[in-house]
Amino acid sequence: MDLIALLQNTLYFFVASGIIALLIKSLIKLYLDKDLEAYKEKLKQETIRYSKLHEKRADAIEELFEKLVDYKNYAEGVKWAKESNISGKELKEIEENFRIAHRTFLDCLNKKGNLYFGGKTPELLEALHFEIMRTKTHTEAKCKDGKNMDFTSLKNILEDIKNAEKAVANSEKELINEFQTILGVKN
């Protein structure tokens, strides 16, 4: 009977140990699941916040890039007007479009330029801002009296546009790189 009692006690011990182990395992799992759910919720909130910031940044880059392309296109229009000896109403319209492109790009640059960018992008945008402000100053100084822009003032503006072209190209490349980085396709 000693052997049977020993086997019975051993069996009870293993069953009791199994039940205790199962209870401990269930409690640990419950505790860890609770922590895991809290962590997942926190991660989800951070992901939403992070993705919204990325979305805003992408929108800012896209808007700034569009304004930069508009500026570049209207600057090309001014250069074309000089080469084609355009005058009168058509020249005034080209000049007005150029001034509007200046104003809208600089407004966008001032509002969003340094807010969403890091690295060398703010420096490039600052250089671009300087060059475009110089061109804008010449444009507005020559046209404030309401007269048509003549070819002497066009010459000054064309020189400024030529000086700004490198800053425009560098900024354009950097904005493309920033946007591609957000998309995860940066080369």
Backbone as a ProteinNet text record, in pm:
[ID]
protein_1_A
[PRIMARY]
MDLIALLQNTLYFFVASGIIALLIKSLIKLYLDKDLEAYKEKLKQETIRYSKLHEKRADAIEELFEKLVDYKNYAEGVKWAKESNISGKELKEIEENFRIAHRTFLDCLNKKGNLYFGGKTPELLEALHFEIMRTKTHTEAKCKDGKNMDFTSLKNILEDIKNAEKAVANSEKELINEFQTILGVKN
[TERTIARY]
79.6	0	85.1	199.8	288.4	316.4	328.7	354.6	231.9	114.6	-9	-29.9	-5.3	-20.5	80.3	200.5	304.1	263.4	212.7	166.7	48.3	-43.1	-158.1	-113.9	-25.9	24.5	99.6	177	251.1	153.2	50.4	-51	-121.9	-161.9	-226	-131.9	-5.5	94.3	105.7	114.9	125.6	-1.2	-117	-243.5	-251.6	-221	-225.1	-122.4	-3.5	100.3	54.7	-7.2	-58.4	-165.2	-257.1	-363.8	-305.5	-212.2	-147.4	-70	2.8	78.8	-15.3	-127.2	-225.8	-284.1	-315.1	-367.2	-264.2	-140.5	-33.5	-13.5	-12.4	3.8	-111.2	-234	-350.8	-341.6	-298.5	-283.8	-175.6	-63.9	44.9	-1.7	-69.3	-119.4	-218.5	-308.8	-406.2	-335.8	-236.3	-160.2	-85.4	-17.7	58.2	-33.3	-147.2	-242.6	-294.6	-317.6	-363.9	-257.4	-132	-21.6	-4.9	-19.4	-5.4	-113.9	-236.1	-345.6	-320.4	-273.2	-241.9	-130.2	-28.7	82.1	34.2	-49.9	-102.9	-184.5	-264.1	-345.1	-255.9	-153.5	-59.6	13.3	55.6	123.7	31.1	-94.2	-192.2	-209.1	-218.1	-231.2	-108	9.2	133.3	141	98.7	100.8	7.1	-110.7	-206.2	-147.9	-91.8	-33.6	82.6	167.4	283.9	241.2	143.1	100.3	31.6	-41.2	-102.7	4.2	109	218.5	286.8	307.9	367.8	277.4	148.4	52.9	56.4	59.4	68.2	198.9	305.6	436	435.6	379.1	371.1	286.6	176.2	92.5	169.2	245.5	324.7	430.9	497.3	599.6	535.8	422.7	353.9	311.8	253.6	210.3	329.6	434.9	553.7	615.1	618.3	672.8	588.4	455.9	368.3	391.8	404.7	429.4	566.4	663.9	797.1	793.2	720.5	707.8	635	530.1	460.7	556.3	633.1	730.8	827.6	878.7	975.2	913	789.3	722.4	699.6	657	635.4	767	872.6	1004.9	1046.4	1017.6	1045.2	962.9	840.3	756.4	816.9	876.3	943	1062.7	1138.5	1253.2	1205.6	1097	1042.1	996.9	935.3	889.9	1007.7	1118.6	1238.2	1290.2	1299.3	1351.9	1260.3	1130.1	1032.1	994.4	1055.5	1024.8	875	814.9	672.9	656.2	545.4	518.8	368.3	331	190.3	116	-8.8	-98.9	-46.1	9.4	61.5	178	266.2	378.1	326.9	226.1	170.1	109.7	43.1	-15.8	92.8	200.2	312.1	373.7	393.2	450.9	361.1	230.3	137	135.8	136.3	142.2	270.6	379.8	508.2	503.6	446.1	436.1	346.4	237.5	147.5	218.9	292.7	368.2	471.4	537.1	631.1	562.9	455.1	384.5	333.5	270.7	215.2	324.9	434.1	542.9	605.3	632.6	695.1	602.7	473.4	378.4	383.6	380.7	385.6	519.1	626.6	759.5	769.4	717.1	721.7	635.3	522.3	431.6	479.5	535.5	563.9	709.8	791.1	928.3	1012.1	1024.1	1111.5	1037.4	906.3	827.3	839.8	840.4	835.1	966.9	1073.7	1196.6	1312.3	1403.9	1525.8	1643.3	1761.2	1879.9	1917.2	1956.6	2001.1	1886.1	1766.7	1653.4	1624.6	1620.2	1594.9	1699.6	1824.9	1929.9	1906	1870.5	1842.3	1719.7	1618.4	1498.6	1527.6	1615.2	1653.6	1729.4	1819.8	1892.4	1795	1700.6	1598.9	1515.4	1477.8	1400	1474.8	1603.8	1685	1685.2	1709.9	1716	1581	1474.8	1342.7	1300.3	1334.7	1301.7	1372.3	1494.7	1567.4	1495	1450.7	1377.8	1244.6	1176.8	1047.2	1063.4	1167.6	1191.4	1210.1	1289.8	1308	1176.9	1102	977.1	879.8	861.2	764.6	813.4	943.8	997.9	978	990.7	979.1	833.7	740.6	602.8	504	548.6	456.3	385.7	450.3	389.6	274.1	247.1	135.5	168.5	289.4	328.6	367.8	366.2	411.6	559.1	595.7	735.4	809	915.6	990.9	1107.3	1180.4	1285.7	1407.9	1424.1	1533.3	1505.9	1384	1351	1347.7	1304.3	1306.4	1448.5	1543.4	1682.9	1727.4	1695.3	1730.2	1661.5	1534.5	1459	1515.5	1550.8	1608.6	1740.7	1821.4	1946.5	1916.8	1816.6	1779.1	1724.9	1645.3	1591.7	1706	1801.6	1917.1	1991.7	2009.5	2075.6	1993.5	1862.3	1775.1	1762.4	1796.7	1775.1	1846	1968.5	2040.9	1971.6	1931	1860.3	1727.9	1660.4	1534.7	1561	1662.2	1693.6	1731.7	1816.4	1856.7	1737.1	1652.8	1535.7	1437.4	1422.4	1331.9	1377.9	1507.1	1561.9	1542.6	1567.8	1556.8	1412.2	1317.7	1176.6	1134.1	1183.2	1154	1211.5	1335.4	1397.2	1318.5	1275.6	1197.5	1067.7	1000.1	873.2	895	1000.3	1029.7	1068.1	1132.6	1166.4	1039.1	941.5	814.4	748.3	755.5	694	774	898.9	984	1047	1057.5	1115.3	1242.7	1303.6	1424.3	1534.8	1596	1705.8	1836.2
-117.6	0	125.7	112.5	227.9	275	180.2	214.4	281.3	230.1	287.3	426.1	444.2	574.3	673.8	626.8	711.8	754.1	662	694	790.6	767	854.6	995.8	1006.5	1137.5	1207.4	1130.8	1186.5	1236.3	1158.2	1196.6	1324.6	1330.9	1451.7	1572.7	1550.2	1657.6	1710.3	1619.3	1660.6	1731.2	1680.8	1744.7	1884	1892.5	2021.7	2117.5	2067.5	2150.6	2198	2111.4	2147.2	2254.3	2237.8	2336.7	2470.9	2468.4	2592.6	2656.9	2575.6	2628.1	2688.8	2624	2674.5	2807	2815.8	2940.5	3052.8	3022.2	3123.2	3167.2	3070.3	3101.3	3189.6	3158.8	3238.5	3380.2	3393.8	3526.7	3608.1	3544.3	3613.6	3654.5	3564	3593.3	3709.2	3707.5	3814.7	3948.4	3949.1	4070.4	4120	4027.6	4066.1	4110.3	4044.2	4085.8	4226.4	4254.8	4387.4	4491.8	4464.4	4554	4564.6	4452.6	4450.5	4535.7	4525.5	4606.3	4754.8	4787.7	4927.7	4977.5	4895.5	4932.9	4947.7	4853.9	4861.5	4988.8	5024.3	5145.9	5270.1	5271.4	5384	5391.5	5277.8	5272.1	5318.4	5278.9	5319.8	5471.6	5530.9	5676	5747.1	5694.8	5753.2	5740.3	5626.4	5604.4	5701.4	5720.1	5814.4	5955.2	5993.4	6127.6	6144.2	6043.2	6047.9	6052.3	5971.9	5970.1	6101.1	6162.4	6291.7	6398.8	6394.6	6490	6468.7	6343	6313.3	6361	6342.7	6385.9	6537.9	6609.2	6755.2	6799.3	6731.3	6764.7	6739.9	6628.3	6598.1	6702.7	6744.5	6848.8	6979.9	7014	7137.5	7130.9	7017.7	7002.3	7012.4	6945.7	6948.3	7090.6	7162.2	7299.2	7389.5	7377.4	7458.7	7428.1	7300.4	7260.2	7317.2	7310.7	7366	7515.6	7586.1	7730.9	7759.7	7675.7	7692.3	7670.1	7569.2	7542.8	7658.4	7712	7828.3	7946.4	7971.9	8081.3	8059.9	7938.3	7905.7	7926.8	7882.8	7898.5	8044.9	8124.7	8266.5	8340.3	8296.4	8354.5	8324.9	8203.9	8170.1	8258.8	8291.8	8381.3	8519.7	8568.6	8698.9	8692.3	8583.6	8568.1	8561.9	8491.2	8480.9	8618.2	8699.2	8833	8919	8905.8	8982.7	8938.5	8807.8	8755.5	8786.2	8795.7	8815.6	8961.9	9051.5	9194.4	9221.9	9156.1	9174.6	9308.6	9378.4	9504.6	9522.5	9629.6	9663.6	9577.1	9547.7	9474.7	9334.9	9269.3	9133.6	9134.3	9232.8	9244.2	9271.4	9358.1	9389.1	9263.3	9181.7	9057.5	8959.6	8948.5	8861.1	8909.5	9040.6	9099.5	9076.5	9092.6	9073	8926.8	8834.9	8692.1	8659.5	8719.8	8698.6	8751	8870.5	8927.3	8842	8791.3	8705.1	8576.1	8518.2	8395.2	8421	8536.8	8576.9	8578.1	8653.1	8674.2	8542.2	8460.4	8335.2	8239	8232.9	8144.5	8192.3	8321.4	8373.2	8359.8	8380.2	8358.9	8214.3	8122.4	7979.6	7945.5	7998.4	7972.6	8026.3	8145.9	8204.4	8127.7	8075.6	8003.8	7863.2	7795.2	7652.9	7615.6	7709.6	7679.8	7608.7	7663.3	7603	7514	7519.2	7443.1	7292.5	7247.5	7104.5	7045.4	7123.7	7074.4	7071.5	6981.1	6969.9	6954.4	6933.7	6913.2	7038.2	7019.5	7134	7203	7147.2	7205.9	7349.6	7380.8	7520.6	7617.5	7573.9	7661.3	7688.6	7584.2	7601.8	7690.9	7670.6	7753.3	7898	7917.1	8053.1	8122.8	8050.1	8106.6	8140.9	8052.2	8077.1	8199.2	8206.6	8320.8	8451.4	8452.9	8572.8	8612.2	8516.6	8546.5	8594.5	8529.4	8567.8	8702.3	8728.3	8859	8970.6	8945.4	9046	9071.5	8965.2	8980.3	9050.6	9011.8	9071.8	9221	9257.6	9398.5	9477.5	9424.3	9492.8	9500.8	9393.6	9391.5	9494.2	9494.2	9586.2	9730.5	9751.3	9886.4	9942.7	9860.3	9907.5	9925.4	9862.7	9860.6	9929.4	9987.2	10048	10170.2	10239.1	10360.6	10330.5	10202.6	10163.5	10161.3	10200.1	10199.1	10058.5	10037.8	9909	9890.7	9767.6	9735.1	9754.3	9831.9	9849.5	9752	9752.6	9652.9	9681.8	9805	9831.6	9761	9774.7	9705.4	9555	9514	9371.6	9318	9399.1	9354.7	9326.2	9416.6	9393.6	9268.9	9255.1	9139.3	9011.3	9015.6	8896.7	8857.7	8956.1	8925.6	8858.5	8910.2	8850.1	8708.9	8689.7	8555.9	8460.1	8506.9	8421.8	8384.8	8480.6	8452.4	8355.9	8364.1	8278.7	8137.8	8117.6	7986.8	7872.9	7895.5	7790	7757.7	7862	7840	7767.9	7802	7734.9	7587.3	7558	7418.6	7337.9	7394.6	7324.3	7299.1	7399.6	7384.7	7284.2	7286.9	7192.8	7048.9	7024.2	6889.9	6848.1	6940.2	6908	6879.6	6955.4	6929.3	6792.9	6757.8	6625.5	6517.6	6535.8	6438.4	6425.6	6538.2	6535.9	6457.9	6483.9	6416.3	6267.2	6232.1	6090.7	6019.8	6089.7	6030.8	5994.6	6083.3	6054.7	5932	5922.8	5809.2	5680.9	5694.3	5576.4	5529.4	5618.3	5579.4	5656.5	5714.5	5794.4	5707.2	5758	5685	5703.7
0	0	0	48.2	47.4	-95.3	-182.1	-321.8	-383.4	-354.1	-407.3	-346.7	-220.1	-154.5	-212.7	-236.2	-295.9	-436.7	-514.9	-650.1	-645.9	-550.1	-536.3	-497.3	-400.7	-357.5	-471.2	-544.6	-658.4	-764.6	-789.7	-887	-842.4	-713.6	-661.3	-672.6	-643.7	-651.3	-794.9	-892	-1032	-1079.7	-1039.5	-1078	-1015.2	-886.1	-816.9	-877.5	-906.7	-969.1	-1106	-1181.5	-1313.9	-1306.6	-1210.4	-1194.1	-1152	-1057.8	-1011.8	-1127	-1202.3	-1316.3	-1419.7	-1446	-1541.2	-1493	-1364.2	-1308.3	-1317.2	-1282.2	-1289.4	-1434	-1524.2	-1667.1	-1715	-1674.7	-1713.9	-1658.8	-1534.5	-1474.2	-1545.1	-1573.8	-1644.5	-1783.8	-1853.8	-1988	-1982.9	-1885.9	-1870.3	-1846.7	-1758.9	-1729	-1852.9	-1921.8	-2040.6	-2154.2	-2169.9	-2272.9	-2246.1	-2119.3	-2080.6	-2115.8	-2081.8	-2116.6	-2267.4	-2335.5	-2480.7	-2546.4	-2499.3	-2553.9	-2529.5	-2410.1	-2379.4	-2470.6	-2492	-2579.7	-2724.4	-2768.7	-2905.6	-2925.3	-2827.1	-2836.1	-2841.8	-2757.4	-2758	-2891.8	-2943	-3072.3	-3184.4	-3176.7	-3277.4	-3275.8	-3157.3	-3145.4	-3201	-3169.2	-3220.3	-3372	-3423.4	-3567.9	-3637.9	-3581.6	-3640.2	-3637.6	-3524.2	-3512.1	-3609.3	-3616.6	-3704	-3850.2	-3887.1	-4026.6	-4064.4	-3969.2	-3998.4	-4018.2	-3937.3	-3955.4	-4090	-4126	-4256.5	-4369.6	-4350.3	-4452.3	-4467.1	-4353.7	-4358.7	-4423.5	-4388.7	-4445.6	-4595.9	-4638.5	-4781.7	-4853.6	-4792.3	-4852.6	-4864.6	-4761.3	-4764.2	-4873.1	-4884.4	-4988.2	-5125.7	-5142.3	-5271.6	-5308.3	-5212.6	-5239.3	-5270.9	-5192.4	-5215.4	-5351.4	-5387.1	-5516.4	-5631.1	-5617.7	-5721.4	-5738.8	-5627.4	-5634.5	-5696.3	-5666.2	-5724.2	-5874.8	-5918.8	-6062.7	-6131.1	-6066.6	-6123.2	-6136.8	-6031.4	-6037.2	-6153.5	-6163.4	-6268.5	-6407.3	-6424.7	-6554.4	-6588.8	-6491.7	-6519.1	-6540	-6474.3	-6499.9	-6643.9	-6689.6	-6830.3	-6923.4	-6882	-6961.9	-6974.4	-6865.8	-6870.5	-6965.2	-6955.9	-7046.4	-7191.9	-7215.6	-7350.6	-7401.2	-7312.3	-7350.4	-7394.4	-7325	-7361.8	-7497.7	-7517.1	-7643.2	-7760.6	-7736	-7843.2	-7862.1	-7785	-7791.9	-7775.7	-7680.6	-7651	-7579.5	-7608.4	-7539.4	-7524.7	-7460.4	-7446.7	-7346.8	-7383	-7294	-7262.8	-7362.2	-7341.5	-7242.5	-7253.2	-7159.9	-7018.4	-7008.9	-6877.2	-6813.9	-6893.7	-6843.2	-6797.4	-6874.7	-6836.7	-6706.3	-6697.1	-6576	-6455.1	-6472.7	-6361.4	-6316.1	-6410.3	-6376.2	-6300.1	-6342.3	-6276.2	-6132.5	-6114.4	-5979.3	-5889.9	-5944.3	-5866.3	-5827.8	-5922.8	-5893.1	-5784	-5791.2	-5685.7	-5550.6	-5546.5	-5420.2	-5361.8	-5443.5	-5390.6	-5347.4	-5423.3	-5382.3	-5251.8	-5242.4	-5120.3	-4999.3	-5019	-4908.6	-4861	-4955.4	-4921	-4854.3	-4906.9	-4851.2	-4708.8	-4686.5	-4552.4	-4453.5	-4498.9	-4409.2	-4378.8	-4477.5	-4461.2	-4480.6	-4526.1	-4564.1	-4460.7	-4342.9	-4241.9	-4143.5	-4146.1	-4050.2	-4070.5	-4193.2	-4221.6	-4270	-4271.4	-4331.3	-4233.5	-4258.7	-4180.5	-4275.2	-4219.6	-4302.2	-4378.5	-4503.2	-4583.4	-4656.5	-4650.4	-4721.5	-4677.5	-4546.2	-4508.4	-4563.3	-4568.5	-4622.9	-4770.9	-4846.1	-4988.8	-5009.2	-4927.4	-4939.6	-4900.6	-4802.9	-4763.5	-4876.7	-4941.5	-5056.1	-5168.5	-5191.9	-5294	-5256.1	-5130.2	-5081.3	-5106.7	-5077.6	-5099.7	-5246.8	-5334.1	-5477.6	-5530.4	-5488	-5537.3	-5479.1	-5354.4	-5295.5	-5371	-5412	-5489.2	-5621.5	-5686.5	-5812	-5787.4	-5680	-5648.5	-5621.1	-5550	-5519.8	-5648.3	-5740.4	-5868.5	-5945.7	-5946.9	-6022.6	-5967.5	-5836.3	-5777.9	-5783.5	-5770.4	-5778.6	-5918.7	-6019.4	-6156.7	-6199.2	-6130	-6178.1	-6084.6	-5974.9	-5879.1	-5936.4	-6026.8	-6080.6	-6175.8	-6200.4	-6284.8	-6432.1	-6466.7	-6607.8	-6649.1	-6778.5	-6830.4	-6800.7	-6781.6	-6758.5	-6891.3	-6890.3	-7014.3	-7018	-7127.1	-7142.8	-7056.6	-7009.3	-6916.8	-6784.5	-6735.3	-6611.1	-6634.4	-6751.7	-6785	-6779.9	-6824.5	-6822.6	-6679.4	-6586.3	-6445.5	-6391.3	-6423.9	-6376	-6435.5	-6562.6	-6626.7	-6561.9	-6524.3	-6453.8	-6319.6	-6249.3	-6121.1	-6139.5	-6243.6	-6271.3	-6300.9	-6378.5	-6410.3	-6281.8	-6192.1	-6064	-5978.5	-5988.6	-5907.4	-5964	-6091.5	-6154.5	-6081.5	-6036.2	-5965.3	-5832.6	-5761.5	-5634.8	-5658.9	-5768.5	-5802.9	-5830.4	-5911.5	-5946.1	-5821.8	-5736.4	-5613.6	-5522.2	-5506.3	-5419.7	-5477.8	-5608.6	-5675	-5650.9	-5667.7	-5643.8	-5498.1	-5406.4	-5264	-5224.2	-5278.8	-5249.3	-5303.3	-5420.3	-5476.7	-5385.8	-5340.4	-5249	-5118.8	-5062.5	-4938.3	-4958.5	-5069.9	-5096.2	-5118.6	-5191.6	-5215.5	-5086.4	-4995.4	-4865.8	-4789.6	-4792.6	-4726.1	-4788.6	-4920.7	-4989.8	-4972.9	-4929.6	-4911.8	-5041	-5139.9	-5269	-5300.7	-5198.9	-5222.1	-5279.1	-5384	-5450.9	-5378.1
[MASK]
+++++++++++++++++++++++++++++++++++++++++++++++++++++++++++++++++++++++++++++++++++++++++++++++++++++++++++++++++++++++++++++++++++++++++++++++++++++++++++++++++++++++++++++++++++++++++++

